[in-house]
mmCIF file of C-alpha atoms and ligand atoms in Angstrom:
data_model
loop_
_atom_site.group_PDB
_atom_site.id
_atom_site.type_symbol
_atom_site.label_atom_id
_atom_site.label_comp_id
_atom_site.label_asym_id
_atom_site.label_seq_id
_atom_site.Cartn_x
_atom_site.Cartn_y
_atom_site.Cartn_z
ATOM 1 C CA MET A 202 2.033 6.318 -96.627
ATOM 2 C CA PHE A 203 5.695 7.107 -97.487
ATOM 3 C CA LYS A 204 6.377 3.381 -97.865
ATOM 4 C CA VAL A 205 3.641 3.131 -100.514
ATOM 5 C CA ILE A 206 5.079 6.080 -102.405
ATOM 6 C CA ARG A 207 8.618 4.626 -102.225
ATOM 7 C CA ARG A 208 7.336 1.265 -103.470
ATOM 8 C CA GLY A 209 5.536 3.022 -106.345
ATOM 9 C CA THR A 210 8.685 4.951 -107.287
ATOM 10 C CA GLN A 211 10.754 1.758 -107.288
ATOM 11 C CA LEU A 212 8.240 -0.057 -109.491
ATOM 12 C CA LEU A 213 8.136 2.881 -111.884
ATOM 13 C CA GLY A 214 11.945 2.871 -112.050
ATOM 14 C CA LEU A 215 12.024 -0.857 -112.757
ATOM 15 C CA ALA A 216 9.330 -0.555 -115.444
ATOM 16 C CA THR A 217 11.314 2.254 -117.110
ATOM 17 C CA VAL A 218 14.523 0.187 -117.152
ATOM 18 C CA ILE A 219 12.675 -2.828 -118.638
ATOM 19 C CA ALA A 220 10.980 -0.646 -121.268
ATOM 20 C CA LEU A 221 14.312 0.950 -122.264
ATOM 21 C CA LEU A 222 16.054 -2.449 -122.457
ATOM 22 C CA THR A 223 13.213 -3.861 -124.575
ATOM 23 C CA LEU A 224 13.467 -0.887 -126.898
ATOM 24 C CA ALA A 225 17.245 -1.194 -127.085
ATOM 25 C CA PHE A 226 17.098 -4.911 -127.970
ATOM 26 C CA GLY A 227 14.286 -4.328 -130.455
ATOM 27 C CA CYS A 228 16.532 -1.939 -132.372
ATOM 28 C CA TYR A 229 19.718 -3.975 -132.063
ATOM 29 C CA PRO A 230 21.555 -3.151 -135.286
ATOM 30 C CA ASN A 231 22.854 -6.657 -135.997
ATOM 31 C CA ASP A 232 19.427 -8.241 -136.248
ATOM 32 C CA PRO A 233 19.169 -9.725 -139.722
ATOM 33 C CA GLN A 234 16.131 -7.666 -140.671
ATOM 34 C CA SER A 235 16.903 -4.440 -138.816
ATOM 35 C CA THR A 236 16.519 -1.277 -140.879
ATOM 36 C CA PHE A 237 18.784 0.526 -138.384
ATOM 37 C CA GLU A 238 21.859 -1.031 -139.925
ATOM 38 C CA ALA A 239 21.740 0.424 -143.423
ATOM 39 C CA LEU A 240 24.328 -1.225 -145.684
ATOM 40 C CA GLY A 241 23.593 0.405 -149.029
ATOM 41 C CA PRO A 242 22.899 3.909 -150.353
ATOM 42 C CA VAL A 243 19.132 3.337 -150.723
ATOM 43 C CA ALA A 244 18.712 2.073 -147.160
ATOM 44 C CA GLU A 245 21.048 4.821 -145.901
ATOM 45 C CA SER A 246 18.972 7.609 -147.483
ATOM 46 C CA GLN A 247 15.788 6.049 -146.103
ATOM 47 C CA LEU A 248 17.313 5.777 -142.630
ATOM 48 C CA ILE A 249 18.345 9.458 -142.712
ATOM 49 C CA LEU A 250 14.783 10.353 -143.730
ATOM 50 C CA PHE A 251 13.459 8.277 -140.856
ATOM 51 C CA TRP A 252 15.578 10.235 -138.366
ATOM 52 C CA VAL A 253 14.487 13.569 -139.901
ATOM 53 C CA ILE A 254 10.807 12.637 -139.565
ATOM 54 C CA LEU A 255 11.318 11.194 -136.091
ATOM 55 C CA GLY A 256 13.144 14.389 -135.074
ATOM 56 C CA ALA A 257 10.345 16.606 -136.414
ATOM 57 C CA GLY A 258 7.796 14.401 -134.630
ATOM 58 C CA ALA A 259 9.805 14.645 -131.403
ATOM 59 C CA ILE A 260 9.889 18.474 -131.623
ATOM 60 C CA VAL A 261 6.091 18.557 -132.073
ATOM 61 C CA PHE A 262 5.565 16.073 -129.251
ATOM 62 C CA VAL A 263 7.737 17.931 -126.762
ATOM 63 C CA ALA A 264 6.283 21.353 -127.682
ATOM 64 C CA VAL A 265 2.637 20.260 -127.543
ATOM 65 C CA GLU A 266 2.911 18.087 -124.446
ATOM 66 C CA GLY A 267 5.054 20.732 -122.714
ATOM 67 C CA ALA A 268 2.465 23.437 -123.434
ATOM 68 C CA ILE A 269 -0.330 21.190 -122.151
ATOM 69 C CA ILE A 270 1.500 20.303 -118.925
ATOM 70 C CA TYR A 271 2.542 23.931 -118.359
ATOM 71 C CA THR A 272 -1.039 25.113 -118.855
ATOM 72 C CA ILE A 273 -2.736 22.561 -116.637
ATOM 73 C CA ILE A 274 -0.333 23.262 -113.794
ATOM 74 C CA LYS A 275 -0.119 27.028 -114.055
ATOM 75 C CA TYR A 276 -3.803 27.631 -114.720
ATOM 76 C CA ARG A 277 -5.251 24.846 -112.582
ATOM 77 C CA ARG A 278 -8.350 25.771 -110.593
ATOM 78 C CA ARG A 279 -7.617 27.038 -107.119
ATOM 79 C CA ARG A 280 -9.882 27.308 -104.116
ATOM 80 C CA GLY A 281 -12.038 30.418 -104.360
ATOM 81 C CA ASP A 282 -11.459 30.913 -108.123
ATOM 82 C CA GLY A 283 -14.402 32.344 -109.985
ATOM 83 C CA ILE A 284 -15.160 32.121 -113.722
ATOM 84 C CA PRO A 285 -11.862 32.803 -115.556
ATOM 85 C CA HIS A 286 -11.390 35.743 -117.891
ATOM 86 C CA GLN A 287 -13.208 34.986 -121.189
ATOM 87 C CA THR A 288 -11.419 35.633 -124.488
ATOM 88 C CA GLU A 289 -12.421 35.078 -128.083
ATOM 89 C CA GLY A 290 -9.807 34.850 -130.826
ATOM 90 C CA ASN A 291 -6.118 35.675 -130.703
ATOM 91 C CA HIS A 292 -4.586 36.632 -134.032
ATOM 92 C CA THR A 293 -0.996 36.199 -132.921
ATOM 93 C CA LEU A 294 -1.617 32.683 -131.611
ATOM 94 C CA GLU A 295 -3.656 31.622 -134.645
ATOM 95 C CA PHE A 296 -0.979 32.941 -136.979
ATOM 96 C CA ALA A 297 1.712 31.102 -135.012
ATOM 97 C CA TRP A 298 -0.041 27.721 -135.004
ATOM 98 C CA THR A 299 -0.689 27.971 -138.724
ATOM 99 C CA VAL A 300 2.777 29.107 -139.790
ATOM 100 C CA GLY A 301 4.706 26.848 -137.339
ATOM 101 C CA PRO A 302 3.278 23.530 -138.621
ATOM 102 C CA THR A 303 3.557 24.751 -142.243
ATOM 103 C CA ILE A 304 7.285 25.335 -141.840
ATOM 104 C CA LEU A 305 7.684 21.976 -140.110
ATOM 105 C CA LEU A 306 5.726 20.117 -142.812
ATOM 106 C CA VAL A 307 7.783 21.738 -145.567
ATOM 107 C CA ALA A 308 10.949 20.793 -143.677
ATOM 108 C CA VAL A 309 9.766 17.157 -143.691
ATOM 109 C CA ALA A 310 8.325 17.194 -147.224
ATOM 110 C CA VAL A 311 11.441 18.436 -149.032
ATOM 111 C CA PRO A 312 13.791 15.610 -147.954
ATOM 112 C CA THR A 313 10.928 13.095 -148.326
ATOM 113 C CA VAL A 314 10.241 14.033 -151.947
ATOM 114 C CA ILE A 315 13.968 14.159 -152.777
ATOM 115 C CA THR A 316 14.512 10.692 -151.281
ATOM 116 C CA ILE A 317 11.488 9.210 -153.068
ATOM 117 C CA PHE A 318 12.671 10.484 -156.476
ATOM 118 C CA ASP A 319 16.284 9.493 -155.812
ATOM 119 C CA ASN A 320 15.232 5.974 -154.920
ATOM 120 C CA GLN A 321 12.733 5.622 -157.739
ATOM 121 C CA VAL A 322 14.955 6.615 -160.635
ATOM 122 C CA THR A 323 17.998 4.419 -161.101
ATOM 123 C CA PRO A 324 21.311 6.293 -161.195
ATOM 124 C CA ASP A 325 22.546 3.789 -163.804
ATOM 125 C CA PRO A 326 19.999 2.446 -166.338
ATOM 126 C CA ASP A 327 22.711 0.304 -168.001
ATOM 127 C CA ALA A 328 23.618 -1.544 -164.796
ATOM 128 C CA LEU A 329 22.822 -5.211 -164.216
ATOM 129 C CA THR A 330 19.038 -5.700 -164.268
ATOM 130 C CA VAL A 331 17.465 -8.603 -162.411
ATOM 131 C CA GLU A 332 13.883 -9.676 -162.961
ATOM 132 C CA VAL A 333 12.205 -10.622 -159.693
ATOM 133 C CA ILE A 334 8.969 -12.587 -159.965
ATOM 134 C CA GLY A 335 6.769 -13.302 -156.971
ATOM 135 C CA HIS A 336 5.047 -16.673 -156.579
ATOM 136 C CA GLN A 337 2.934 -17.980 -153.713
ATOM 137 C CA TRP A 338 5.281 -18.358 -151.777
ATOM 138 C CA TRP A 339 8.799 -17.985 -153.121
ATOM 139 C CA PHE A 340 10.912 -15.631 -155.215
ATOM 140 C CA GLU A 341 12.106 -16.296 -158.763
ATOM 141 C CA PHE A 342 15.177 -14.383 -160.019
ATOM 142 C CA ARG A 343 16.173 -13.959 -163.663
ATOM 143 C CA TYR A 344 19.583 -12.738 -164.747
ATOM 144 C CA PRO A 345 20.717 -11.673 -168.203
ATOM 145 C CA HIS A 346 22.808 -14.398 -169.845
ATOM 146 C CA PRO A 347 26.494 -13.350 -169.820
ATOM 147 C CA ASP A 348 26.986 -14.239 -173.512
ATOM 148 C CA ASP A 349 23.595 -14.213 -175.198
ATOM 149 C CA PRO A 350 21.386 -11.105 -174.890
ATOM 150 C CA GLU A 351 18.351 -13.113 -176.049
ATOM 151 C CA LYS A 352 18.598 -15.510 -173.112
ATOM 152 C CA GLU A 353 18.249 -15.315 -169.381
ATOM 153 C CA ILE A 354 19.184 -17.492 -166.431
ATOM 154 C CA ILE A 355 16.571 -18.532 -163.892
ATOM 155 C CA PHE A 356 17.338 -18.953 -160.208
ATOM 156 C CA ALA A 357 15.210 -19.008 -157.044
ATOM 157 C CA ASN A 358 15.320 -18.123 -153.349
ATOM 158 C CA ASP A 359 18.898 -16.697 -153.434
ATOM 159 C CA LEU A 360 19.551 -13.317 -155.018
ATOM 160 C CA HIS A 361 23.215 -12.869 -155.948
ATOM 161 C CA ILE A 362 24.404 -9.296 -156.507
ATOM 162 C CA PRO A 363 27.808 -7.663 -157.063
ATOM 163 C CA ILE A 364 28.771 -5.126 -154.345
ATOM 164 C CA ASN A 365 29.376 -1.393 -154.829
ATOM 165 C CA GLU A 366 27.333 -1.416 -158.036
ATOM 166 C CA VAL A 367 23.821 -0.333 -158.861
ATOM 167 C CA VAL A 368 21.549 -3.324 -159.484
ATOM 168 C CA ASN A 369 18.246 -2.551 -161.185
ATOM 169 C CA VAL A 370 15.307 -4.692 -160.172
ATOM 170 C CA ASN A 371 12.148 -5.232 -162.237
ATOM 171 C CA LEU A 372 9.306 -6.512 -160.101
ATOM 172 C CA ASP A 373 6.422 -8.715 -161.223
ATOM 173 C CA SER A 374 4.154 -11.399 -159.825
ATOM 174 C CA VAL A 375 2.387 -14.404 -161.328
ATOM 175 C CA ASP A 376 -0.473 -14.503 -158.824
ATOM 176 C CA VAL A 377 -1.264 -11.994 -156.058
ATOM 177 C CA ILE A 378 0.464 -8.828 -154.845
ATOM 178 C CA HIS A 379 3.752 -9.471 -153.051
ATOM 179 C CA SER A 380 6.328 -6.976 -151.868
ATOM 180 C CA PHE A 381 10.096 -7.074 -152.274
ATOM 181 C CA TRP A 382 12.084 -6.068 -149.209
ATOM 182 C CA ILE A 383 15.729 -6.375 -148.157
ATOM 183 C CA PRO A 384 15.642 -4.387 -144.883
ATOM 184 C CA LYS A 385 19.374 -3.603 -144.735
ATOM 185 C CA ILE A 386 19.655 -2.675 -148.420
ATOM 186 C CA ALA A 387 16.404 -1.020 -149.490
ATOM 187 C CA GLY A 388 12.824 -0.326 -148.465
ATOM 188 C CA LYS A 389 9.940 -2.356 -149.843
ATOM 189 C CA VAL A 390 8.332 -2.049 -153.274
ATOM 190 C CA ASP A 391 5.165 -3.924 -154.252
ATOM 191 C CA MET A 392 5.202 -6.699 -156.861
ATOM 192 C CA VAL A 393 1.925 -6.339 -158.702
ATOM 193 C CA PRO A 394 0.825 -8.835 -161.406
ATOM 194 C CA GLY A 395 1.156 -7.233 -164.852
ATOM 195 C CA ASN A 396 2.510 -3.984 -163.423
ATOM 196 C CA ASP A 397 6.103 -2.987 -164.114
ATOM 197 C CA ASN A 398 7.279 -1.653 -160.770
ATOM 198 C CA THR A 399 11.018 -1.119 -160.569
ATOM 199 C CA MET A 400 13.599 -0.260 -157.952
ATOM 200 C CA TRP A 401 17.357 -0.166 -157.602
ATOM 201 C CA ILE A 402 19.527 -1.597 -154.888
ATOM 202 C CA GLN A 403 23.188 -1.519 -153.956
ATOM 203 C CA ALA A 404 25.116 -3.315 -151.223
ATOM 204 C CA ASP A 405 28.180 -1.727 -149.626
ATOM 205 C CA ARG A 406 29.865 -4.926 -148.503
ATOM 206 C CA THR A 407 29.956 -8.637 -149.191
ATOM 207 C CA GLY A 408 27.872 -10.972 -147.100
ATOM 208 C CA LEU A 409 24.493 -12.500 -146.541
ATOM 209 C CA TYR A 410 21.416 -10.307 -146.274
ATOM 210 C CA TYR A 411 17.864 -11.323 -145.441
ATOM 211 C CA GLY A 412 14.903 -10.570 -147.661
ATOM 212 C CA GLN A 413 11.219 -10.989 -146.948
ATOM 213 C CA CYS A 414 7.898 -10.602 -148.719
ATOM 214 C CA ALA A 415 6.314 -7.564 -147.106
ATOM 215 C CA GLU A 416 2.740 -7.707 -148.391
ATOM 216 C CA PHE A 417 0.264 -10.211 -146.997
ATOM 217 C CA CYS A 418 -0.163 -12.740 -149.808
ATOM 218 C CA GLY A 419 -1.847 -15.775 -148.270
ATOM 219 C CA VAL A 420 -1.352 -18.266 -145.454
ATOM 220 C CA GLN A 421 2.391 -18.704 -146.054
ATOM 221 C CA HIS A 422 3.241 -15.006 -146.396
ATOM 222 C CA ALA A 423 5.636 -15.360 -143.442
ATOM 223 C CA LYS A 424 7.428 -18.214 -145.215
ATOM 224 C CA MET A 425 8.118 -16.209 -148.335
ATOM 225 C CA ARG A 426 11.701 -15.259 -147.672
ATOM 226 C CA PHE A 427 14.925 -15.094 -149.621
ATOM 227 C CA LYS A 428 18.575 -14.455 -149.043
ATOM 228 C CA VAL A 429 20.798 -11.934 -150.772
ATOM 229 C CA ILE A 430 24.361 -12.985 -151.419
ATOM 230 C CA ALA A 431 26.465 -9.881 -152.039
ATOM 231 C CA GLN A 432 29.732 -10.746 -153.774
ATOM 232 C CA THR A 433 32.695 -9.022 -155.358
ATOM 233 C CA ARG A 434 32.328 -8.514 -159.132
ATOM 234 C CA PRO A 435 34.700 -11.404 -160.055
ATOM 235 C CA GLU A 436 32.887 -13.764 -157.643
ATOM 236 C CA PHE A 437 29.539 -12.726 -159.048
ATOM 237 C CA ASP A 438 30.688 -13.186 -162.666
ATOM 238 C CA ALA A 439 32.029 -16.657 -161.874
ATOM 239 C CA TRP A 440 28.775 -17.568 -160.139
ATOM 240 C CA LEU A 441 26.631 -16.351 -163.054
ATOM 241 C CA ARG A 442 28.777 -18.218 -165.573
ATOM 242 C CA ALA A 443 28.374 -21.413 -163.535
ATOM 243 C CA GLN A 444 24.586 -20.961 -163.527
ATOM 244 C CA ALA A 445 24.565 -20.775 -167.318
ATOM 245 C CA GLU A 446 26.003 -24.304 -167.439
ATOM 246 C CA PRO A 447 23.902 -27.406 -166.829
ATOM 247 C CA ALA A 448 24.362 -29.251 -163.531
ATOM 248 C CA ILE A 449 27.184 -31.779 -163.492
ATOM 249 C CA GLU A 450 25.732 -35.185 -164.322
ATOM 250 C CA SER A 451 26.432 -37.695 -161.612
ATOM 251 C CA GLN A 452 27.046 -41.335 -162.606
ATOM 252 C CA ASP A 453 25.741 -42.627 -159.273
ATOM 253 C CA PRO A 454 23.064 -45.314 -159.945
ATOM 254 C CA LEU A 455 20.777 -43.915 -157.222
ATOM 255 C CA VAL A 456 21.008 -40.479 -158.832
ATOM 256 C CA ALA A 457 20.162 -42.011 -162.223
ATOM 257 C CA GLU A 458 17.138 -43.696 -160.687
ATOM 258 C CA GLY A 459 16.069 -40.424 -159.067
ATOM 259 C CA ARG A 460 16.439 -38.613 -162.393
ATOM 260 C CA LYS A 461 14.099 -41.107 -164.046
ATOM 261 C CA LEU A 462 11.615 -40.864 -161.185
ATOM 262 C CA PHE A 463 11.758 -37.054 -161.317
ATOM 263 C CA SER A 464 10.085 -37.274 -164.755
ATOM 264 C CA SER A 465 7.836 -40.276 -164.219
ATOM 265 C CA ALA A 466 6.460 -39.109 -160.845
ATOM 266 C CA GLY A 467 5.513 -35.749 -162.357
ATOM 267 C CA CYS A 468 8.083 -33.475 -160.650
ATOM 268 C CA SER A 469 9.410 -32.232 -163.994
ATOM 269 C CA GLY A 470 5.939 -30.926 -164.902
ATOM 270 C CA CYS A 471 6.481 -28.031 -162.479
ATOM 271 C CA HIS A 472 10.265 -27.897 -162.016
ATOM 272 C CA ALA A 473 12.614 -27.180 -164.907
ATOM 273 C CA THR A 474 16.184 -28.474 -164.749
ATOM 274 C CA ASP A 475 17.530 -26.183 -167.436
ATOM 275 C CA ALA A 476 18.350 -22.718 -166.090
ATOM 276 C CA VAL A 477 18.801 -21.018 -169.468
ATOM 277 C CA THR A 478 15.665 -19.814 -171.215
ATOM 278 C CA THR A 479 14.639 -17.329 -173.894
ATOM 279 C CA LYS A 480 14.033 -13.919 -172.340
ATOM 280 C CA GLY A 481 10.515 -13.414 -171.057
ATOM 281 C CA THR A 482 9.400 -17.061 -171.365
ATOM 282 C CA PRO A 483 7.007 -17.744 -168.470
ATOM 283 C CA GLY A 484 8.625 -20.124 -165.992
ATOM 284 C CA ARG A 485 7.034 -23.318 -164.734
ATOM 285 C CA GLU A 486 4.939 -23.302 -161.596
ATOM 286 C CA GLY A 487 7.683 -24.480 -159.255
ATOM 287 C CA PRO A 488 11.197 -23.130 -158.703
ATOM 288 C CA ASN A 489 13.788 -23.945 -161.372
ATOM 289 C CA LEU A 490 15.954 -26.678 -159.860
ATOM 290 C CA THR A 491 18.979 -26.629 -162.190
ATOM 291 C CA HIS A 492 21.418 -25.634 -159.427
ATOM 292 C CA VAL A 493 19.151 -26.119 -156.417
ATOM 293 C CA ALA A 494 21.865 -27.949 -154.459
ATOM 294 C CA SER A 495 23.956 -24.760 -154.357
ATOM 295 C CA ARG A 496 21.224 -22.656 -152.717
ATOM 296 C CA THR A 497 21.402 -21.413 -149.141
ATOM 297 C CA ASN A 498 17.749 -22.162 -148.492
ATOM 298 C CA LEU A 499 14.794 -24.160 -149.801
ATOM 299 C CA ALA A 500 11.027 -23.745 -150.068
ATOM 300 C CA GLY A 501 10.997 -19.958 -149.733
ATOM 301 C CA GLY A 502 13.143 -19.922 -146.609
ATOM 302 C CA VAL A 503 11.517 -22.825 -144.738
ATOM 303 C CA PHE A 504 14.810 -24.748 -144.740
ATOM 304 C CA ASP A 505 18.286 -23.354 -144.167
ATOM 305 C CA ASN A 506 21.121 -25.270 -145.857
ATOM 306 C CA LEU A 507 23.943 -23.260 -144.272
ATOM 307 C CA ASP A 508 26.152 -24.554 -141.490
ATOM 308 C CA GLU A 509 27.915 -22.415 -138.885
ATOM 309 C CA ASN A 510 30.642 -21.546 -141.430
ATOM 310 C CA GLY A 511 28.024 -20.022 -143.703
ATOM 311 C CA THR A 512 28.475 -22.586 -146.473
ATOM 312 C CA VAL A 513 25.916 -24.950 -147.985
ATOM 313 C CA ASN A 514 26.243 -28.189 -146.048
ATOM 314 C CA ASP A 515 25.513 -31.359 -148.005
ATOM 315 C CA SER A 516 24.051 -33.263 -145.094
ATOM 316 C CA TYR A 517 21.794 -30.334 -144.116
ATOM 317 C CA LEU A 518 20.712 -30.063 -147.733
ATOM 318 C CA GLN A 519 19.880 -33.763 -147.979
ATOM 319 C CA ARG A 520 18.010 -33.775 -144.663
ATOM 320 C CA ASN A 521 16.048 -30.676 -145.712
ATOM 321 C CA LEU A 522 15.226 -32.118 -149.126
ATOM 322 C CA ARG A 523 14.066 -35.368 -147.554
ATOM 323 C CA ASN A 524 11.813 -33.542 -145.083
ATOM 324 C CA TRP A 525 10.397 -31.378 -147.812
ATOM 325 C CA ILE A 526 9.810 -34.082 -150.438
ATOM 326 C CA GLU A 527 8.386 -36.416 -147.812
ATOM 327 C CA ASP A 528 5.694 -34.068 -146.507
ATOM 328 C CA PRO A 529 5.503 -30.629 -148.153
ATOM 329 C CA GLU A 530 2.051 -29.937 -146.689
ATOM 330 C CA GLY A 531 3.356 -30.585 -143.177
ATOM 331 C CA TRP A 532 6.170 -28.054 -143.612
ATOM 332 C CA LYS A 533 4.309 -25.374 -145.558
ATOM 333 C CA THR A 534 0.542 -25.768 -145.519
ATOM 334 C CA GLY A 535 -1.222 -24.815 -148.720
ATOM 335 C CA ASN A 536 1.835 -24.726 -150.984
ATOM 336 C CA LEU A 537 1.282 -25.653 -154.631
ATOM 337 C CA MET A 538 3.497 -28.745 -154.570
ATOM 338 C CA ALA A 539 1.310 -30.259 -151.851
ATOM 339 C CA THR A 540 -2.028 -29.097 -153.213
ATOM 340 C CA ARG A 541 -1.421 -29.914 -156.904
ATOM 341 C CA GLY A 542 1.681 -32.089 -157.136
ATOM 342 C CA GLN A 543 1.043 -35.453 -158.732
ATOM 343 C CA PRO A 544 3.008 -37.416 -156.071
ATOM 344 C CA TYR A 545 0.931 -35.942 -153.235
ATOM 345 C CA ASN A 546 -2.642 -36.287 -154.434
ATOM 346 C CA ASP A 547 -4.632 -39.519 -154.501
ATOM 347 C CA ASP A 548 -7.372 -40.344 -157.017
ATOM 348 C CA ASP A 549 -9.894 -38.307 -155.031
ATOM 349 C CA GLY A 550 -7.577 -35.299 -155.014
ATOM 350 C CA ASN A 551 -6.793 -35.647 -151.299
ATOM 351 C CA TYR A 552 -3.327 -34.944 -149.948
ATOM 352 C CA THR A 553 -1.320 -38.072 -149.209
ATOM 353 C CA THR A 554 2.283 -38.948 -148.387
ATOM 354 C CA ASP A 555 1.757 -42.623 -149.348
ATOM 355 C CA ILE A 556 2.507 -42.400 -153.066
ATOM 356 C CA LEU A 557 6.292 -42.008 -152.761
ATOM 357 C CA SER A 558 7.937 -45.046 -151.178
ATOM 358 C CA GLU A 559 11.001 -44.855 -148.952
ATOM 359 C CA ALA A 560 13.135 -45.989 -151.905
ATOM 360 C CA ASP A 561 11.564 -43.321 -154.154
ATOM 361 C CA LEU A 562 12.384 -40.661 -151.551
ATOM 362 C CA SER A 563 16.016 -41.737 -151.320
ATOM 363 C CA ALA A 564 16.374 -41.710 -155.107
ATOM 364 C CA LEU A 565 14.739 -38.284 -155.460
ATOM 365 C CA VAL A 566 16.851 -36.786 -152.654
ATOM 366 C CA ALA A 567 19.989 -38.263 -154.263
ATOM 367 C CA TYR A 568 19.097 -36.766 -157.642
ATOM 368 C CA VAL A 569 17.969 -33.310 -156.475
ATOM 369 C CA SER A 570 20.954 -32.923 -154.137
ATOM 370 C CA SER A 571 23.259 -33.728 -157.092
ATOM 371 C CA LEU A 572 22.016 -30.621 -158.935
ATOM 372 C CA LYS A 573 24.906 -28.301 -158.152
HETATM 373 CU CU1 CUA B 119 4.319 -12.823 -150.855
HETATM 374 CU CU2 CUA B 119 3.695 -12.011 -148.730
#
């Protein structure tokens, strides 16, 4: 009998340790998408609010469960007990359980409302404003041109921002509802077609942050990711200026062949190779590829081009491009390039990887990876 009880106690102890460890690892602050490591004022205010609400919830939990446990032990039925004393109504108790929760709800509501308004209204309307446009399944980013207010610069999959500055974000979508989320910098805001949702973000320190679409938007919702590159102001300015320039033209014959093929095979129908456009011009269906070879990731986060030093590695980039151009459907089922792209659809409209030859692939990879 005692053995069984001891065994039970041991098992319970073990289960508790495992549960606590699981919880601890689940909340490990260095995880790339953990909201427990807030690295900007928006995320920080939201994290504080989370703790306030969790604290209020914990007070309610302990009080209610404690009262229940106290009551069932103290007033449990004992041998020989008759019908207990019957009561109807208790004004003091009723007053207490109405006023108590009211105070608690107000205590939660005030910081909630303050945080919502603080996060909704930008503290600096004149700060850098980035247009973020959702596509199934990748993110397009548009920056104001550094010299020409009529123009903007299109980029994709990597969002560059200067640190310690407010960055205003205008959110839109060309197809379905997506949601913009950088867990360590700010909570999510929906990207609704034709609706002008806005938010503001700010990063406290330089580095790489992970972003993710947070609204189910089709089969590849999970592969709709982006990276945020937070830089110092001078680094950011230099980067933006470089994006305003066309890619350096390589004289390599294979690159020249790839460039020709890029038009003749139909790639250029969906992918622009000029990053500068008049403000508000709708982009093409696929990501702008002007400086694609300088991006940390491809195809909405399917491929990572970074090596262990955190820099874009040419051989990774070329391998990733080859994999992607060879069989886009295999890597990201249902994506537009596979379902509509001229090089991937036979005369009956069926997906095929037979149209591009090995030589075509090499030429296209050479050209696209030259776009720095
Ligand atoms: Cu876009 Cu989920």
